[in-house]
């Protein structure tokens, strides 16, 4: 096999990233409740011209630091307010993380091996199901992955290339800006390989360890200073409750909850295979991992193993377990897999990609048979309880998946490494694109809050007060470009609220069964398995008992 570094893998990675992001921007709305909430925070900060304290529904928002909101605001100040820029910020950090994985690979493995690993690892990372799932979402974990990689690059510069001052300065900056991205959690990714440096540093480049740990302490102090430069003024500006939550509650509270086993220690472990999908079903992946079985003799692999294992164990021990918290660990797994493929010069066979293709074809056949099964098995139909839009483009989705499978089969007929990799990538990327272009358009109304947000906007502009029944997470503020918050009203107090606000409207959500027993709303929209409605005083007057439960 020719050196992978001479192949056009990096341009292919960039092209695939662009295709995935454009497909998501075109086909998928801003997803509730996380994406809508975070873009709403940026919108309210923009409206209030506020930089220090994040705002949600008119109140201080202490759950996340401001970097994402700042960057969205800055883009809006340059390009004007738009959904597109708000949704591009996080994916651009994902693209940057792919680029930093190239740099890290070349620092960990100098020479041709590093060049080959750096060509292959970003492609493996991008096409992993875990990474691709979050690659287009406006969340914080791609930002954390970017700054974690920057911190790891600093460590590699310091210990592998003799640039201790420069490397530890970069690590300190990565910690500090990472704190502004998502808080002290950046330390979970960066500190373990730094503290355990004697386990992975090569004998010829080992510093005096007292000097190393003093320098590392300086990096941590620098990072903390960057984070506190925002947190302390923001805490004072946000008030006592915001101050307590920001400086103590968010971090200490999560650790405390984990000791109470809110989610069990092993909760993450069943999810680990997702980090390797679809490569988990590809025989050369297993051979590559086997060829790394002497990994402890390679300092670069020791580094990646320390990052992955320590991160998994630490996150298993603390609270707030969410699947995407493991996302910044994915580059370490991609580097390990790429190294095994490169160093082992794994021989590929024509049938290597067939298990991955078989999974796709089984899914395609199951989807093709679904209408027939639902028609003949009422119990299955009742158990699945599919929404009305689920089979709207059934034929198109099945045809697209079949076409993806056919292309993958044709690619796999040649036994070269790159053709086999292309076949696996075709399956993963094809499935992603089919879901976005075939499933999201008919499902859009169930997830897109923009039509309801425009109704709310028209009501507020006409002078009608609008409230939200239950807990409100800012789903409609940016989508409707609302300039006024929506006060929260308990469901049982809707009638009382209308007494005080007879010209007002209330936004609420119900199951279809519950709504069928009530009066007629002024607006109805399906909403993720429930129904979103807008009530006016007339509806309450017609059937007040409905609102007392």
Coordinates of C-alpha atoms in Angstrom, one line a residue:
X1 CA 0.0 0.0 0.0
X2 CA 1.3 3.4 -0.9
X3 CA 1.8 6.0 2.0
X4 CA -1.6 7.4 2.9
X5 CA -0.1 10.9 3.2
X6 CA 0.2 11.0 -0.6
X7 CA -3.5 10.4 -1.1
X8 CA -6.1 13.1 -1.3
X9 CA -7.7 12.1 2.0
X10 CA -7.7 15.5 3.6
X11 CA -9.5 17.2 0.7
X12 CA -12.0 14.4 0.8
X13 CA -12.5 14.9 4.5
X14 CA -13.1 18.6 4.0
X15 CA -15.6 17.9 1.1
X16 CA -17.5 15.4 3.2
X17 CA -17.7 17.8 6.1
X18 CA -19.1 20.5 3.8
X19 CA -21.7 18.1 2.4
X20 CA -22.8 17.0 5.8
X21 CA -23.1 20.6 7.2
X22 CA -24.9 21.9 4.1
X23 CA -27.4 19.0 4.2
X24 CA -28.2 19.7 7.8
X25 CA -28.6 23.4 7.3
X26 CA -31.0 22.8 4.4
X27 CA -33.1 20.0 5.7
X28 CA -33.1 20.2 9.5
X29 CA -34.6 23.0 11.6
X30 CA -33.0 24.3 14.8
X31 CA -33.7 21.4 17.1
X32 CA -35.5 21.9 20.4
X33 CA -34.7 22.2 23.2
X34 CA -30.9 22.5 23.3
X35 CA -30.2 24.3 20.0
X36 CA -33.2 26.6 20.3
X37 CA -32.2 27.4 23.9
X38 CA -28.5 28.2 23.2
X39 CA -29.3 30.4 20.1
X40 CA -32.0 32.2 22.2
X41 CA -29.4 33.0 24.8
X42 CA -27.2 34.6 22.2
X43 CA -30.3 36.4 20.8
X44 CA -31.2 37.9 24.1
X45 CA -27.7 39.0 24.9
X46 CA -27.7 40.6 21.4
X47 CA -31.0 42.4 22.1
X48 CA -29.8 43.7 25.5
X49 CA -26.3 44.5 24.2
X50 CA -25.0 42.5 27.1
X51 CA -21.7 40.7 27.1
X52 CA -21.1 39.6 30.7
X53 CA -24.2 37.8 31.8
X54 CA -26.0 35.3 29.5
X55 CA -29.7 35.7 29.4
X56 CA -32.6 33.3 28.9
X57 CA -36.2 34.5 28.8
X58 CA -35.1 37.8 30.4
X59 CA -33.3 36.2 33.3
X60 CA -29.6 35.4 34.0
X61 CA -28.6 32.1 32.6
X62 CA -25.9 30.4 34.7
X63 CA -25.8 26.9 33.1
X64 CA -23.2 27.7 30.4
X65 CA -20.2 30.1 29.9
X66 CA -20.5 32.7 27.2
X67 CA -18.0 31.8 24.4
X68 CA -20.5 30.3 22.1
X69 CA -22.9 33.2 22.7
X70 CA -20.1 35.7 22.1
X71 CA -19.1 34.2 18.8
X72 CA -22.7 34.1 17.6
X73 CA -23.1 37.7 18.6
X74 CA -19.9 38.8 16.9
X75 CA -21.0 37.1 13.6
X76 CA -24.4 38.8 13.9
X77 CA -22.7 42.2 14.4
X78 CA -20.6 41.6 11.2
X79 CA -23.1 39.8 8.9
X80 CA -26.4 40.7 10.5
X81 CA -28.7 38.4 12.5
X82 CA -29.2 35.1 10.8
X83 CA -30.0 31.5 11.6
X84 CA -27.2 30.3 9.3
X85 CA -24.3 31.9 11.2
X86 CA -25.7 30.8 14.6
X87 CA -25.8 27.2 13.4
X88 CA -22.3 27.3 11.8
X89 CA -20.3 28.3 14.8
X90 CA -20.2 24.9 16.5
X91 CA -19.6 22.9 13.2
X92 CA -16.7 25.2 12.4
X93 CA -15.1 24.2 15.7
X94 CA -15.7 20.6 14.6
X95 CA -13.9 21.3 11.4
X96 CA -11.1 23.0 13.4
X97 CA -10.9 19.9 15.6
X98 CA -10.4 17.7 12.5
X99 CA -7.5 20.0 11.5
X100 CA -6.0 19.9 15.0
X101 CA -6.1 16.1 14.9
X102 CA -3.8 16.3 11.9
X103 CA -1.3 18.5 13.9
X104 CA -1.5 16.2 16.9
X105 CA -0.9 13.1 14.8
X106 CA 2.3 14.6 13.3
X107 CA 3.6 15.6 16.7
X108 CA 3.0 12.2 18.3
X109 CA 4.4 10.3 15.3
X110 CA 7.1 12.2 13.4
X111 CA 8.0 11.0 9.9
X112 CA 6.0 9.1 7.4
X113 CA 3.9 7.3 10.0
X114 CA 2.7 10.6 11.4
X115 CA 1.9 11.9 7.9
X116 CA -0.1 8.8 7.1
X117 CA -1.9 8.8 10.4
X118 CA -2.7 12.5 10.1
X119 CA -4.2 11.9 6.6
X120 CA -6.4 9.0 7.8
X121 CA -7.4 10.0 11.4
X122 CA -9.6 13.0 10.5
X123 CA -11.6 11.0 8.0
X124 CA -12.1 8.2 10.6
X125 CA -13.2 10.8 13.1
X126 CA -15.6 12.6 10.9
X127 CA -17.3 9.4 9.6
X128 CA -17.7 7.9 13.1
X129 CA -21.4 7.7 14.0
X130 CA -20.8 9.5 17.3
X131 CA -19.0 12.5 15.8
X132 CA -21.3 12.8 12.7
X133 CA -24.3 12.7 15.0
X134 CA -23.2 15.9 16.7
X135 CA -21.2 17.4 13.9
X136 CA -23.9 19.8 12.8
X137 CA -25.6 20.5 16.2
X138 CA -25.3 23.9 18.0
X139 CA -23.9 22.5 21.2
X140 CA -20.7 22.9 23.3
X141 CA -18.9 19.6 22.9
X142 CA -17.3 20.3 19.5
X143 CA -15.8 23.5 21.0
X144 CA -14.5 21.5 24.0
X145 CA -13.0 18.9 21.6
X146 CA -11.2 21.7 19.8
X147 CA -9.7 23.2 22.9
X148 CA -8.9 19.7 24.3
X149 CA -6.9 19.0 21.1
X150 CA -5.2 22.3 21.4
X151 CA -4.2 21.5 25.0
X152 CA -2.9 18.0 23.9
X153 CA -0.9 19.7 21.1
X154 CA 0.7 21.9 23.8
X155 CA 1.6 18.9 25.8
X156 CA 3.1 17.1 22.8
X157 CA 5.1 20.2 21.9
X158 CA 6.4 20.4 25.5
X159 CA 7.4 16.8 25.9
X160 CA 8.0 15.4 22.5
X161 CA 9.6 18.4 20.8
X162 CA 11.5 20.2 23.5
X163 CA 9.3 23.3 23.4
X164 CA 8.2 23.4 27.0
X165 CA 7.5 27.1 27.4
X166 CA 5.6 27.4 24.2
X167 CA 3.8 24.1 24.7
X168 CA 2.7 24.8 28.3
X169 CA 1.6 28.3 27.3
X170 CA -0.6 26.8 24.6
X171 CA -2.0 24.3 27.1
X172 CA -2.8 27.1 29.5
X173 CA -4.6 29.1 26.8
X174 CA -6.5 26.0 25.8
X175 CA -7.6 25.4 29.4
X176 CA -8.7 29.1 29.8
X177 CA -10.6 29.4 26.6
X178 CA -12.0 25.9 27.1
X179 CA -13.4 27.1 30.5
X180 CA -15.1 30.0 28.6
X181 CA -16.5 27.3 26.2
X182 CA -18.0 24.9 28.8
X183 CA -16.5 25.5 32.2
X184 CA -13.9 23.5 34.2
X185 CA -14.8 20.2 32.4
X186 CA -12.0 21.0 30.0
X187 CA -9.6 19.9 32.8
X188 CA -11.1 16.3 32.6
X189 CA -9.7 16.0 29.1
X190 CA -6.4 17.9 29.4
X191 CA -5.1 17.2 32.9
X192 CA -4.8 13.4 32.9
X193 CA -2.2 13.2 30.1
X194 CA -0.4 16.2 31.7
X195 CA -0.3 14.7 35.2
X196 CA 0.6 11.2 33.9
X197 CA 3.2 12.6 31.5
X198 CA 6.0 10.2 33.0
X199 CA 3.9 7.3 31.6
X200 CA 4.0 8.5 28.0
X201 CA 7.0 10.8 27.6
X202 CA 10.0 9.3 25.7
X203 CA 13.2 8.7 27.6
X204 CA 15.2 11.1 25.4
X205 CA 12.8 14.1 25.9
X206 CA 11.9 13.8 29.6
X207 CA 12.4 17.0 31.5
X208 CA 13.1 17.4 35.2
X209 CA 9.7 16.5 36.6
X210 CA 9.7 19.1 39.3
X211 CA 10.1 21.7 36.5
X212 CA 7.4 20.0 34.5
X213 CA 4.8 20.0 37.3
X214 CA 5.6 23.6 38.2
X215 CA 5.1 24.6 34.6
X216 CA 1.9 22.6 34.5
X217 CA 0.7 24.5 37.6
X218 CA 1.5 27.7 35.8
X219 CA -0.7 26.5 32.8
X220 CA -3.6 25.8 35.2
X221 CA -3.2 29.1 36.9
X222 CA -3.2 30.9 33.5
X223 CA -6.3 29.0 32.4
X224 CA -8.1 29.7 35.7
X225 CA -7.2 33.4 35.3
X226 CA -8.7 33.5 31.8
X227 CA -11.9 31.9 33.1
X228 CA -12.2 34.1 36.2
X229 CA -11.6 37.2 34.1
X230 CA -15.1 36.6 32.9
X231 CA -16.7 34.7 35.8
X232 CA -15.9 37.2 38.6
X233 CA -17.3 40.3 36.9
X234 CA -20.3 38.3 35.6
X235 CA -21.0 36.9 39.0
X236 CA -21.2 40.4 40.5
X237 CA -23.3 41.7 37.6
X238 CA -25.7 38.7 37.7
X239 CA -26.9 39.0 41.3
X240 CA -26.5 36.7 44.4
X241 CA -28.4 33.7 43.0
X242 CA -26.5 33.8 39.7
X243 CA -23.2 34.2 41.6
X244 CA -23.7 31.2 43.8
X245 CA -24.8 29.0 40.9
X246 CA -22.0 30.1 38.6
X247 CA -19.1 29.9 41.0
X248 CA -20.2 26.9 43.0
X249 CA -23.4 25.2 42.1
X250 CA -22.7 24.2 38.5
X251 CA -19.5 22.3 39.3
X252 CA -19.8 21.1 42.9
X253 CA -23.4 20.2 42.5
X254 CA -22.7 17.9 39.6
X255 CA -19.9 16.1 41.5
X256 CA -22.2 15.7 44.5
X257 CA -25.0 14.2 42.4
X258 CA -22.7 11.7 40.9
X259 CA -21.7 10.4 44.3
X260 CA -25.4 9.8 44.9
X261 CA -25.4 7.6 41.7
X262 CA -27.9 9.6 39.8
X263 CA -26.7 7.5 36.9
X264 CA -24.7 4.4 37.6
X265 CA -20.9 4.2 37.2
X266 CA -21.1 1.9 34.2
X267 CA -23.7 4.0 32.4
X268 CA -21.3 5.0 29.7
X269 CA -19.8 1.6 29.0
X270 CA -22.6 0.2 26.7
X271 CA -22.2 3.4 24.6
X272 CA -18.5 2.8 23.8
X273 CA -19.2 0.8 20.7
X274 CA -20.9 3.9 19.2
X275 CA -17.5 5.6 19.3
X276 CA -16.3 3.1 16.7
X277 CA -19.4 2.8 14.5
X278 CA -19.4 2.0 11.6
X279 CA -15.8 0.9 11.9
X280 CA -16.8 -1.6 14.6
X281 CA -18.2 -3.9 11.8
X282 CA -15.1 -3.6 9.6
X283 CA -12.6 -6.4 10.0
X284 CA -9.5 -4.3 9.3
X285 CA -10.4 -2.2 12.4
X286 CA -10.1 -5.2 14.7
X287 CA -6.9 -6.2 13.0
X288 CA -5.6 -2.6 13.4
X289 CA -6.4 -2.6 17.1
X290 CA -4.8 -6.0 17.5
X291 CA -1.6 -4.7 15.8
X292 CA -1.6 -2.0 18.5
X293 CA -1.5 -4.7 21.2
X294 CA 2.0 -3.6 22.0
X295 CA 0.7 0.0 22.3
X296 CA 2.5 0.6 25.6
X297 CA 5.8 0.5 23.8
X298 CA 4.7 3.5 21.6
X299 CA 4.6 6.8 23.4
X300 CA 2.0 8.3 21.0
X301 CA -0.4 5.4 21.6
X302 CA 0.3 5.6 25.4
X303 CA -0.8 9.2 25.2
X304 CA -4.0 8.4 23.4
X305 CA -4.8 5.5 25.7
X306 CA -4.3 7.7 28.8
X307 CA -6.6 10.3 27.3
X308 CA -9.4 7.8 26.4
X309 CA -9.3 5.6 29.5
X310 CA -8.8 8.4 32.1
X311 CA -11.6 10.4 30.5
X312 CA -14.0 7.5 30.5
X313 CA -13.3 6.7 34.2
X314 CA -13.5 10.2 35.4
X315 CA -16.8 10.8 33.6
X316 CA -18.1 7.6 34.9
X317 CA -17.4 8.8 38.5
X318 CA -19.0 12.2 38.2
X319 CA -22.6 13.4 37.6
X320 CA -24.4 14.9 34.7
X321 CA -23.8 11.9 32.5
X322 CA -24.8 12.7 28.9
X323 CA -23.8 10.7 25.8
X324 CA -22.1 13.7 24.1
X325 CA -19.8 14.3 27.1
X326 CA -17.6 11.5 25.6
X327 CA -17.4 13.3 22.2
X328 CA -14.1 15.1 22.9
X329 CA -12.5 11.7 23.6
X330 CA -13.3 10.5 20.0
X331 CA -10.1 12.0 18.5
X332 CA -8.0 9.7 20.7
X333 CA -9.8 6.6 19.5
X334 CA -9.5 7.8 15.9
X335 CA -5.8 8.3 16.3
X336 CA -5.4 4.8 17.8
X337 CA -7.4 3.2 15.0
X338 CA -5.6 5.2 12.2
X339 CA -2.2 4.2 13.7
X340 CA -3.0 0.5 13.7
X341 CA -4.2 0.7 10.0
X342 CA -1.0 2.6 9.0
X343 CA 1.6 0.7 10.9
X344 CA 0.1 -2.7 10.3
X345 CA -0.3 -2.0 6.6
X346 CA -3.4 -4.1 7.1
X347 CA -4.3 -6.2 4.1
X348 CA -7.9 -5.7 3.0
X349 CA -10.2 -8.1 1.2
X350 CA -13.2 -7.6 -1.0
X351 CA -15.6 -8.8 1.7
X352 CA -14.2 -6.6 4.5
X353 CA -16.9 -3.9 4.0
X354 CA -19.8 -6.4 3.5
X355 CA -20.7 -6.6 7.3
X356 CA -21.2 -2.8 7.3
X357 CA -23.2 -3.0 4.0
X358 CA -25.2 -5.9 5.4
X359 CA -26.4 -3.8 8.3
X360 CA -27.6 -1.1 5.9
X361 CA -29.3 -3.6 3.7
X362 CA -31.1 -5.3 6.6
X363 CA -32.3 -1.8 7.7
X364 CA -33.4 -1.1 4.1
X365 CA -35.4 -4.4 3.9
X366 CA -37.0 -3.8 7.3
X367 CA -38.1 -0.3 6.2
X368 CA -39.4 -1.6 2.9
X369 CA -41.5 -4.2 4.7
X370 CA -42.7 -1.8 7.4
X371 CA -46.0 -0.7 5.8
X372 CA -46.9 -4.3 5.1
X373 CA -46.1 -5.3 8.7
X374 CA -48.1 -2.4 10.1
X375 CA -51.1 -3.2 8.0
X376 CA -51.2 -6.9 9.0
X377 CA -50.1 -6.6 12.7
X378 CA -52.2 -4.1 14.6
X379 CA -50.3 -4.8 17.8
X380 CA -47.0 -3.8 16.2
X381 CA -48.6 -0.6 14.9
X382 CA -50.0 0.2 18.3
X383 CA -46.6 -0.4 19.9
X384 CA -44.6 1.7 17.4
X385 CA -47.3 4.4 17.4
X386 CA -45.5 6.1 14.4
X387 CA -46.4 9.8 13.7
X388 CA -48.4 10.6 10.6
X389 CA -45.3 11.8 8.7
X390 CA -43.2 8.7 9.3
X391 CA -44.2 6.9 6.1
X392 CA -44.8 10.1 4.0
X393 CA -41.6 9.6 2.0
X394 CA -41.2 5.9 2.6
X395 CA -40.5 4.9 -1.0
X396 CA -37.9 7.6 -1.5
X397 CA -36.1 6.7 1.7
X398 CA -36.0 3.0 0.9
X399 CA -34.8 3.8 -2.6
X400 CA -32.1 6.1 -1.4
X401 CA -30.8 3.5 1.1
X402 CA -30.8 0.8 -1.6
X403 CA -28.8 3.1 -3.9
X404 CA -26.3 3.8 -1.1
X405 CA -25.9 0.1 -0.5
X406 CA -25.4 -0.5 -4.3
X407 CA -22.7 2.2 -4.5
X408 CA -21.0 0.7 -1.4
X409 CA -21.0 -2.8 -2.9
X410 CA -19.5 -1.5 -6.1
X411 CA -16.7 0.3 -4.2
X412 CA -16.0 -2.8 -2.1
X413 CA -15.4 -5.0 -5.1
X414 CA -11.8 -3.8 -5.2
X415 CA -9.7 -5.0 -2.3
X416 CA -7.5 -1.9 -1.8
X417 CA -7.5 -0.1 1.6
X418 CA -8.9 3.1 0.3
X419 CA -11.7 1.5 -1.7
X420 CA -12.8 -0.5 1.4
X421 CA -12.7 2.7 3.5
X422 CA -14.7 4.5 0.8
X423 CA -17.3 1.7 0.9
X424 CA -17.7 2.0 4.7
X425 CA -17.8 5.8 4.5
X426 CA -20.5 5.6 1.8
X427 CA -22.7 3.6 4.2
X428 CA -22.3 6.0 7.1
X429 CA -22.6 9.2 5.1
X430 CA -25.3 7.9 3.0
X431 CA -27.4 7.0 6.0
X432 CA -26.8 10.5 7.5
X433 CA -27.8 12.2 4.3
X434 CA -30.9 10.0 3.8
X435 CA -32.2 10.8 7.2
X436 CA -31.7 14.5 6.8
X437 CA -32.9 14.8 3.2
X438 CA -35.6 12.1 3.3
X439 CA -36.9 12.0 6.9
X440 CA -36.6 15.6 8.2
X441 CA -38.6 17.4 5.5
X442 CA -41.9 15.6 6.4
X443 CA -41.0 15.6 10.1
X444 CA -40.1 19.3 10.0
X445 CA -43.3 20.7 11.4
X446 CA -43.0 18.5 14.5
X447 CA -39.6 19.9 15.3
X448 CA -39.6 23.4 13.8
X449 CA -40.9 26.0 16.2
X450 CA -40.7 28.9 13.7
X451 CA -44.4 28.8 12.7
X452 CA -45.6 29.0 16.3
X453 CA -42.9 31.6 17.1
X454 CA -44.3 33.8 14.3
X455 CA -47.8 33.5 15.8
X456 CA -46.4 34.6 19.2
X457 CA -44.6 37.4 17.6
X458 CA -47.7 38.7 15.9
X459 CA -49.6 38.6 19.1
X460 CA -46.9 40.5 21.1
X461 CA -46.6 43.1 18.3
X462 CA -50.4 43.6 18.5
X463 CA -50.1 44.3 22.2
X464 CA -51.4 40.9 23.5
X465 CA -49.6 39.5 26.6
X466 CA -48.4 35.9 25.9
X467 CA -47.5 33.4 28.6
X468 CA -46.1 29.8 28.5
X469 CA -47.7 26.9 30.5
X470 CA -45.1 24.9 32.3
X471 CA -41.3 25.1 32.0
X472 CA -40.1 27.3 29.2
X473 CA -36.7 26.8 27.7
X474 CA -36.6 29.7 25.2
X475 CA -37.8 27.6 22.2
X476 CA -39.5 30.6 20.5
X477 CA -37.5 33.7 21.4
X478 CA -35.0 33.6 18.5
X479 CA -37.2 31.8 16.0
X480 CA -39.8 34.5 16.3
X481 CA -37.2 37.3 17.0
X482 CA -39.2 38.0 20.2
X483 CA -38.3 41.1 22.1
X484 CA -40.3 40.2 25.3
X485 CA -40.0 37.3 27.6
X486 CA -42.8 34.7 28.0
X487 CA -43.8 34.4 31.7
X488 CA -44.3 30.8 32.9
X489 CA -47.7 29.9 34.2
X490 CA -48.5 26.6 35.9
X491 CA -51.2 24.6 34.0
X492 CA -53.6 24.8 36.9
X493 CA -53.3 28.6 37.0
X494 CA -54.2 29.3 33.3
X495 CA -57.7 30.3 34.2
X496 CA -56.5 32.8 36.8
X497 CA -53.9 34.2 34.4
X498 CA -56.7 34.9 31.8
X499 CA -58.7 36.6 34.5
X500 CA -55.8 39.1 34.9
X501 CA -55.0 39.1 31.2
X502 CA -58.3 38.8 29.2
X503 CA -56.7 39.8 25.9
X504 CA -53.7 37.5 26.3
X505 CA -52.7 34.1 24.9
X506 CA -51.2 31.0 26.5
X507 CA -48.9 28.6 24.8
X508 CA -49.2 25.0 26.1
X509 CA -48.5 21.4 25.2
X510 CA -50.7 18.3 25.5
X511 CA -51.0 14.8 24.4
X512 CA -53.5 14.2 21.5
X513 CA -55.8 12.2 23.8
X514 CA -55.9 15.0 26.4
X515 CA -56.4 17.7 23.8
X516 CA -59.3 15.9 22.2
X517 CA -61.4 16.5 25.4
X518 CA -60.8 20.2 25.4
X519 CA -62.0 23.4 23.6
X520 CA -60.8 24.6 20.2
X521 CA -57.4 26.4 20.4
X522 CA -56.6 29.4 18.2
X523 CA -53.4 27.6 16.9
X524 CA -52.4 24.0 16.8
X525 CA -49.0 22.4 15.8
X526 CA -47.7 18.8 16.3
X527 CA -44.7 18.9 18.6
X528 CA -42.5 15.8 19.1
X529 CA -45.1 13.3 20.0
X530 CA -47.4 16.0 21.6
X531 CA -49.4 18.9 20.4
X532 CA -48.5 22.5 20.9
X533 CA -51.5 24.9 21.1
X534 CA -52.2 28.5 21.8
X535 CA -55.3 29.3 23.9
X536 CA -57.2 32.5 24.2
X537 CA -59.7 33.7 26.8
X538 CA -62.7 32.5 24.7
X539 CA -61.4 28.8 24.9
X540 CA -61.1 29.1 28.7
X541 CA -64.6 30.5 29.0
X542 CA -66.1 27.7 26.9
X543 CA -64.6 24.9 29.0
X544 CA -63.0 26.1 32.2
X545 CA -63.0 22.7 33.8
X546 CA -60.5 21.4 31.2
X547 CA -57.9 23.8 32.6
X548 CA -58.2 22.8 36.2
X549 CA -56.3 19.5 35.8

